[in-house]
Amino acid sequence: MRADPRDYQLVSPGTLEGVLSLLHREPGQWIPIAGGTDVMVLYSAGKLANKKLVNLWNVPELRQILCSADCIRIGAACSYTALRNHEVISGEFPLLAQAASWTGGIANQNRGTLGGNIANASPAADSLPALLVYDAELALVSARGERRLPYGNFHTGYKQTALAPDELILEISLPRLYSGYISHARKVGARRAQAIAKVCLAALARVADGTIQDIRLALGSVAPVPLRLTETERALAGKKIEPSLIESVRKMVAQEIRPIDDIRSTARYRSAVAGNLVAEFLEKLAEKRSHA
Ligand SMILES: Cc1cc2nc3c(=O)[nH]c(=O)nc-3n(C[C@H](O)[C@H](O)[C@H](O)COP(=O)(O)OP(=O)(O)OC[C@H]3O[C@@H](n4cnc5c(N)ncnc54)[C@H](O)[C@@H]3O)c2cc1C
């Protein structure tokens, strides 16, 4: 056995205040555990940085989904199953619902949480490109107070985040602005299910008379952090969707990403697939128009 449970301490205050005061008293000493689907992998491998764990699963503020006219606020410890089953998320934020549906298997979706996916900070995480294109904002909370941060500023480098040692992700809010957009999500992995992405795409666009009015593109597994393709978006905005544009987009994408070789894939393959996925989205937009 690489980790012996007798060496570990798990506490479950059951209130947000209780968790925060623990983190405040001993910053960096406690590992928050929500669904545990990442934490327990490290535990089993004997690789957890600390031996003190604090449970988030039974903190009500972290488990609720609240809707207002302008936005939806998702508690950080909401599971993928809760996201998939939520009417507003599946209706207005299909990229997030889709990402939730292909994260691991059903057992994983019942335990794994959106906040855990964000804090774990893997560039290959499935839900993160969707958060980029939907302009998600995070509420971070500690005993010192609450602050808000655009999700796009949260990942500061490979596996690095803006979270202070005494802070938690409280909630993720998404503005309700994109229901009229055409959306497209793709995950390319070794298998159709139960695979970490070699490349994944979340894409949104508004098109009128064959011209791109607004386009939002984000990729996973092509850089140290999930990446919004702002240069490519700028180059595409205002353009007519024509075969020459679709052909040239592959080059634009290749210039903007920074993929690497690793156990799952090669930089060359990732670069080719990333370009193809964006080109496929433009083809979908062109096709929608021809059927309109
Ligand atoms: C079999 C299996 C398959 C998987 N498949 C996929 C997949 O297809 N796609 C994918 O993206 N991921 C996958 N994962 C990874 C994992 O399920 C996700 O990253 C999940 O979202 C983690 O959520 P969690 O609640 O279980 O996190 P936990 O394991 O509880 O925590 C993960 C990290 O986040 C921190 N944390 C958790 N909540 C908070 C919070 N509110 N504030 C601050 N820090 C917090 C923890 O301290 C820890 O560092 C898989 C994992 C397994 C075991």
CSV table of N, CA and C in Angstrom, one decimal, residues 64-159:
chain,number,residue,atom,x,y,z
A,64,GLN,N,-25.0,24.5,-5.0
A,64,GLN,CA,-26.2,25.0,-5.6
A,64,GLN,C,-26.0,25.6,-6.9
A,65,ILE,N,-27.0,25.6,-7.7
A,65,ILE,CA,-27.0,26.3,-9.0
A,65,ILE,C,-28.1,27.3,-9.0
A,66,LEU,N,-27.7,28.6,-9.2
A,66,LEU,CA,-28.7,29.7,-9.1
A,66,LEU,C,-28.8,30.4,-10.4
A,67,CYS,N,-30.0,30.7,-10.8
A,67,CYS,CA,-30.2,31.4,-12.1
A,67,CYS,C,-30.9,32.7,-11.8
A,68,SER,N,-30.4,33.7,-12.5
A,68,SER,CA,-31.0,35.0,-12.5
A,68,SER,C,-31.2,35.4,-14.0
A,69,ALA,N,-31.8,36.6,-14.3
A,69,ALA,CA,-32.1,37.0,-15.7
A,69,ALA,C,-30.8,37.1,-16.4
A,70,ASP,N,-29.7,37.5,-15.8
A,70,ASP,CA,-28.4,37.8,-16.5
A,70,ASP,C,-27.4,36.7,-16.5
A,71,CYS,N,-27.5,35.8,-15.5
A,71,CYS,CA,-26.4,34.8,-15.4
A,71,CYS,C,-26.8,33.6,-14.7
A,72,ILE,N,-26.0,32.6,-14.8
A,72,ILE,CA,-26.2,31.4,-14.0
A,72,ILE,C,-25.0,31.2,-13.1
A,73,ARG,N,-25.2,30.9,-11.8
A,73,ARG,CA,-24.0,30.7,-10.9
A,73,ARG,C,-24.0,29.3,-10.4
A,74,ILE,N,-22.9,28.7,-10.7
A,74,ILE,CA,-22.7,27.2,-10.5
A,74,ILE,C,-21.8,27.1,-9.3
A,75,GLY,N,-22.3,26.5,-8.2
A,75,GLY,CA,-21.4,26.2,-7.0
A,75,GLY,C,-20.3,25.3,-7.5
A,76,ALA,N,-19.1,25.6,-6.9
A,76,ALA,CA,-17.9,24.9,-7.4
A,76,ALA,C,-17.9,23.4,-7.2
A,77,ALA,N,-18.7,22.9,-6.2
A,77,ALA,CA,-18.7,21.5,-5.9
A,77,ALA,C,-20.0,20.8,-6.6
A,78,CYS,N,-20.5,21.4,-7.6
A,78,CYS,CA,-21.6,20.8,-8.4
A,78,CYS,C,-21.0,19.7,-9.3
A,79,SER,N,-21.6,18.6,-9.3
A,79,SER,CA,-21.0,17.4,-10.1
A,79,SER,C,-21.4,17.6,-11.5
A,80,TYR,N,-20.7,16.8,-12.4
A,80,TYR,CA,-21.0,16.8,-13.8
A,80,TYR,C,-22.4,16.3,-14.0
A,81,THR,N,-22.9,15.4,-13.2
A,81,THR,CA,-24.3,14.9,-13.4
A,81,THR,C,-25.3,16.0,-13.1
A,82,ALA,N,-25.0,16.8,-12.1
A,82,ALA,CA,-25.9,18.0,-11.8
A,82,ALA,C,-25.9,18.9,-13.0
A,83,LEU,N,-24.7,19.1,-13.6
A,83,LEU,CA,-24.7,20.1,-14.7
A,83,LEU,C,-25.4,19.5,-15.9
A,84,ARG,N,-25.2,18.2,-16.2
A,84,ARG,CA,-25.9,17.6,-17.3
A,84,ARG,C,-27.4,17.6,-17.2
A,85,ASN,N,-27.9,17.5,-15.9
A,85,ASN,CA,-29.3,17.4,-15.7
A,85,ASN,C,-30.0,18.8,-15.6
A,86,HIS,N,-29.2,19.9,-15.6
A,86,HIS,CA,-29.8,21.2,-15.3
A,86,HIS,C,-30.3,21.8,-16.7
A,87,GLU,N,-31.6,22.2,-16.6
A,87,GLU,CA,-32.3,22.6,-17.8
A,87,GLU,C,-31.6,23.8,-18.5
A,88,VAL,N,-31.3,24.8,-17.7
A,88,VAL,CA,-30.7,26.0,-18.3
A,88,VAL,C,-29.3,25.7,-18.8
A,89,ILE,N,-28.5,24.9,-18.1
A,89,ILE,CA,-27.2,24.6,-18.6
A,89,ILE,C,-27.3,23.8,-19.9
A,90,SER,N,-28.2,22.8,-20.0
A,90,SER,CA,-28.2,22.0,-21.2
A,90,SER,C,-28.8,22.8,-22.4
A,91,GLY,N,-29.8,23.7,-22.0
A,91,GLY,CA,-30.4,24.6,-23.1
A,91,GLY,C,-29.5,25.7,-23.6
A,92,GLU,N,-28.9,26.4,-22.6
A,92,GLU,CA,-28.2,27.6,-23.0
A,92,GLU,C,-26.6,27.5,-23.1
A,93,PHE,N,-26.1,26.5,-22.4
A,93,PHE,CA,-24.7,26.3,-22.4
A,93,PHE,C,-24.3,24.8,-22.8
A,94,PRO,N,-24.7,24.5,-24.0
A,94,PRO,CA,-24.6,23.1,-24.4
A,94,PRO,C,-23.1,22.6,-24.5
A,95,LEU,N,-22.2,23.6,-24.6
A,95,LEU,CA,-20.8,23.2,-24.7
A,95,LEU,C,-20.3,22.7,-23.3
A,96,LEU,N,-20.9,23.2,-22.2
A,96,LEU,CA,-20.5,22.8,-20.9
A,96,LEU,C,-21.2,21.4,-20.6
A,97,ALA,N,-22.5,21.3,-21.0
A,97,ALA,CA,-23.2,20.1,-20.8
A,97,ALA,C,-22.5,18.9,-21.6
A,98,GLN,N,-22.1,19.2,-22.8
A,98,GLN,CA,-21.4,18.2,-23.6
A,98,GLN,C,-20.1,17.8,-23.0
A,99,ALA,N,-19.3,18.8,-22.5
A,99,ALA,CA,-18.1,18.4,-21.8
A,99,ALA,C,-18.3,17.6,-20.6
A,100,ALA,N,-19.4,17.9,-19.8
A,100,ALA,CA,-19.7,17.1,-18.6
A,100,ALA,C,-20.0,15.7,-19.0
A,101,SER,N,-20.7,15.5,-20.2
A,101,SER,CA,-21.1,14.2,-20.6
A,101,SER,C,-20.0,13.3,-21.1
A,102,TRP,N,-18.9,13.9,-21.4
A,102,TRP,CA,-17.8,13.0,-21.9
A,102,TRP,C,-16.6,13.1,-20.9
A,103,THR,N,-16.8,13.6,-19.7
A,103,THR,CA,-15.8,13.5,-18.6
A,103,THR,C,-15.8,12.2,-17.9
A,104,GLY,N,-14.9,11.3,-18.2
A,104,GLY,CA,-14.8,10.0,-17.5
A,104,GLY,C,-16.1,9.2,-17.8
A,105,GLY,N,-16.5,8.3,-16.8
A,105,GLY,CA,-17.7,7.5,-17.0
A,105,GLY,C,-18.7,8.1,-16.0
A,106,ILE,N,-19.9,7.3,-15.9
A,106,ILE,CA,-21.0,7.8,-15.1
A,106,ILE,C,-20.6,8.0,-13.6
A,107,ALA,N,-19.8,7.0,-13.1
A,107,ALA,CA,-19.4,7.1,-11.7
A,107,ALA,C,-18.6,8.4,-11.5
A,108,ASN,N,-17.7,8.6,-12.4
A,108,ASN,CA,-16.8,9.8,-12.3
A,108,ASN,C,-17.7,11.1,-12.4
A,109,GLN,N,-18.7,11.1,-13.2
A,109,GLN,CA,-19.6,12.3,-13.4
A,109,GLN,C,-20.4,12.5,-12.1
A,110,ASN,N,-20.7,11.4,-11.4
A,110,ASN,CA,-21.5,11.6,-10.2
A,110,ASN,C,-20.7,12.2,-9.0
A,111,ARG,N,-19.4,12.1,-9.1
A,111,ARG,CA,-18.5,12.6,-8.0
A,111,ARG,C,-17.7,13.8,-8.5
A,112,GLY,N,-17.2,13.8,-9.7
A,112,GLY,CA,-16.3,14.9,-10.2
A,112,GLY,C,-17.0,16.2,-10.3
A,113,THR,N,-16.3,17.3,-9.9
A,113,THR,CA,-17.0,18.6,-9.9
A,113,THR,C,-16.3,19.6,-10.8
A,114,LEU,N,-17.1,20.6,-11.2
A,114,LEU,CA,-16.5,21.7,-12.1
A,114,LEU,C,-15.4,22.4,-11.3
A,115,GLY,N,-15.6,22.7,-10.1
A,115,GLY,CA,-14.5,23.4,-9.3
A,115,GLY,C,-13.2,22.6,-9.2
A,116,GLY,N,-13.4,21.3,-9.1
A,116,GLY,CA,-12.2,20.4,-9.0
A,116,GLY,C,-11.5,20.4,-10.3
A,117,ASN,N,-12.2,20.4,-11.4
A,117,ASN,CA,-11.6,20.4,-12.7
A,117,ASN,C,-10.8,21.7,-12.9
A,118,ILE,N,-11.4,22.8,-12.5
A,118,ILE,CA,-10.7,24.1,-12.6
A,118,ILE,C,-9.4,24.1,-11.8
A,119,ALA,N,-9.6,23.8,-10.5
A,119,ALA,CA,-8.4,23.9,-9.5
A,119,ALA,C,-7.4,22.9,-9.9
A,120,ASN,N,-7.7,21.7,-10.4
A,120,ASN,CA,-6.7,20.7,-10.8
A,120,ASN,C,-5.8,21.2,-11.9
A,121,ALA,N,-6.3,22.1,-12.7
A,121,ALA,CA,-5.5,22.9,-13.7
A,121,ALA,C,-4.8,22.1,-14.7
A,122,SER,N,-5.5,21.0,-15.2
A,122,SER,CA,-4.9,20.3,-16.3
A,122,SER,C,-5.2,21.0,-17.6
A,123,PRO,N,-4.2,21.1,-18.5
A,123,PRO,CA,-4.5,21.8,-19.8
A,123,PRO,C,-5.4,20.9,-20.7
A,124,ALA,N,-5.5,19.6,-20.3
A,124,ALA,CA,-6.4,18.7,-21.1
A,124,ALA,C,-7.8,18.6,-20.5
A,125,ALA,N,-8.1,19.3,-19.4
A,125,ALA,CA,-9.4,19.2,-18.8
A,125,ALA,C,-10.5,19.5,-19.8
A,126,ASP,N,-11.6,18.7,-19.7
A,126,ASP,CA,-12.6,18.9,-20.8
A,126,ASP,C,-13.5,20.1,-20.6
A,127,SER,N,-13.8,20.5,-19.4
A,127,SER,CA,-14.8,21.6,-19.3
A,127,SER,C,-14.2,23.0,-19.5
A,128,LEU,N,-12.9,23.1,-19.5
A,128,LEU,CA,-12.3,24.4,-19.4
A,128,LEU,C,-12.4,25.2,-20.7
A,129,PRO,N,-12.3,24.6,-21.9
A,129,PRO,CA,-12.5,25.4,-23.1
A,129,PRO,C,-13.9,26.0,-23.1
A,130,ALA,N,-14.9,25.3,-22.7
A,130,ALA,CA,-16.3,25.8,-22.7
A,130,ALA,C,-16.3,27.1,-21.8
A,131,LEU,N,-15.7,27.0,-20.6
A,131,LEU,CA,-15.7,28.2,-19.7
A,131,LEU,C,-15.0,29.4,-20.3
A,132,LEU,N,-14.0,29.2,-21.2
A,132,LEU,CA,-13.3,30.3,-21.8
A,132,LEU,C,-14.3,30.9,-22.8
A,133,VAL,N,-14.9,30.1,-23.7
A,133,VAL,CA,-15.8,30.8,-24.7
A,133,VAL,C,-17.0,31.4,-24.1
A,134,TYR,N,-17.5,30.9,-23.0
A,134,TYR,CA,-18.7,31.5,-22.4
A,134,TYR,C,-18.3,32.7,-21.4
A,135,ASP,N,-17.0,33.1,-21.4
A,135,ASP,CA,-16.6,34.2,-20.6
A,135,ASP,C,-17.0,34.0,-19.1
A,136,ALA,N,-16.6,32.8,-18.6
A,136,ALA,CA,-16.9,32.5,-17.2
A,136,ALA,C,-16.2,33.5,-16.3
A,137,GLU,N,-16.8,33.7,-15.1
A,137,GLU,CA,-16.1,34.5,-14.1
A,137,GLU,C,-16.1,33.6,-12.8
A,138,LEU,N,-15.0,33.7,-12.1
A,138,LEU,CA,-15.0,32.9,-10.8
A,138,LEU,C,-15.1,33.8,-9.6
A,139,ALA,N,-15.8,33.3,-8.6
A,139,ALA,CA,-15.8,33.9,-7.3
A,139,ALA,C,-14.9,33.1,-6.4
A,140,LEU,N,-13.9,33.7,-5.9
A,140,LEU,CA,-12.9,33.1,-5.0
A,140,LEU,C,-13.2,33.6,-3.6
A,141,VAL,N,-13.1,32.7,-2.6
A,141,VAL,CA,-13.5,33.1,-1.2
A,141,VAL,C,-12.5,32.6,-0.2
A,142,SER,N,-12.2,33.5,0.8
A,142,SER,CA,-11.4,33.1,1.9
A,142,SER,C,-11.9,33.8,3.1
A,143,ALA,N,-11.4,33.5,4.3
A,143,ALA,CA,-11.8,34.2,5.5
A,143,ALA,C,-11.6,35.7,5.4
A,144,ARG,N,-10.7,36.1,4.5
A,144,ARG,CA,-10.4,37.5,4.3
A,144,ARG,C,-11.5,38.2,3.4
A,145,GLY,N,-12.3,37.4,2.7
A,145,GLY,CA,-13.4,38.0,1.9
A,145,GLY,C,-13.5,37.3,0.6
A,146,GLU,N,-14.2,38.0,-0.3
A,146,GLU,CA,-14.5,37.4,-1.6
A,146,GLU,C,-13.9,38.2,-2.7
A,147,ARG,N,-13.4,37.6,-3.8
A,147,ARG,CA,-13.0,38.4,-5.0
A,147,ARG,C,-13.4,37.7,-6.2
A,148,ARG,N,-13.6,38.5,-7.3
A,148,ARG,CA,-14.0,37.9,-8.6
A,148,ARG,C,-12.9,38.0,-9.6
A,149,LEU,N,-12.8,37.0,-10.4
A,149,LEU,CA,-11.7,36.9,-11.4
A,149,LEU,C,-12.3,36.3,-12.7
A,150,PRO,N,-12.0,37.0,-13.9
A,150,PRO,CA,-12.4,36.3,-15.1
A,150,PRO,C,-11.7,34.9,-15.1
A,151,TYR,N,-12.4,33.9,-15.5
A,151,TYR,CA,-11.8,32.5,-15.6
A,151,TYR,C,-10.5,32.5,-16.4
A,152,GLY,N,-10.6,33.3,-17.5
A,152,GLY,CA,-9.4,33.4,-18.4
A,152,GLY,C,-8.1,33.8,-17.7
A,153,ASN,N,-8.2,34.4,-16.6
A,153,ASN,CA,-7.0,34.9,-15.8
A,153,ASN,C,-6.6,33.9,-14.7
A,154,PHE,N,-7.3,32.8,-14.6
A,154,PHE,CA,-7.1,31.9,-13.4
A,154,PHE,C,-5.9,31.0,-13.6
A,155,HIS,N,-5.7,30.4,-14.8
A,155,HIS,CA,-4.5,29.5,-15.0
A,155,HIS,C,-3.3,30.4,-15.4
A,156,THR,N,-2.3,30.4,-14.6
A,156,THR,CA,-1.2,31.3,-14.8
A,156,THR,C,0.0,30.6,-15.5
A,157,GLY,N,0.0,29.3,-15.6
A,157,GLY,CA,1.0,28.5,-16.2
A,157,GLY,C,0.6,27.0,-16.1
A,158,TYR,N,1.5,26.1,-16.5
A,158,TYR,CA,1.2,24.7,-16.4
A,158,TYR,C,0.9,24.3,-15.0
A,159,LYS,N,-0.3,23.8,-14.7
A,159,LYS,CA,-0.7,23.4,-13.3
A,159,LYS,C,-0.5,24.5,-12.3
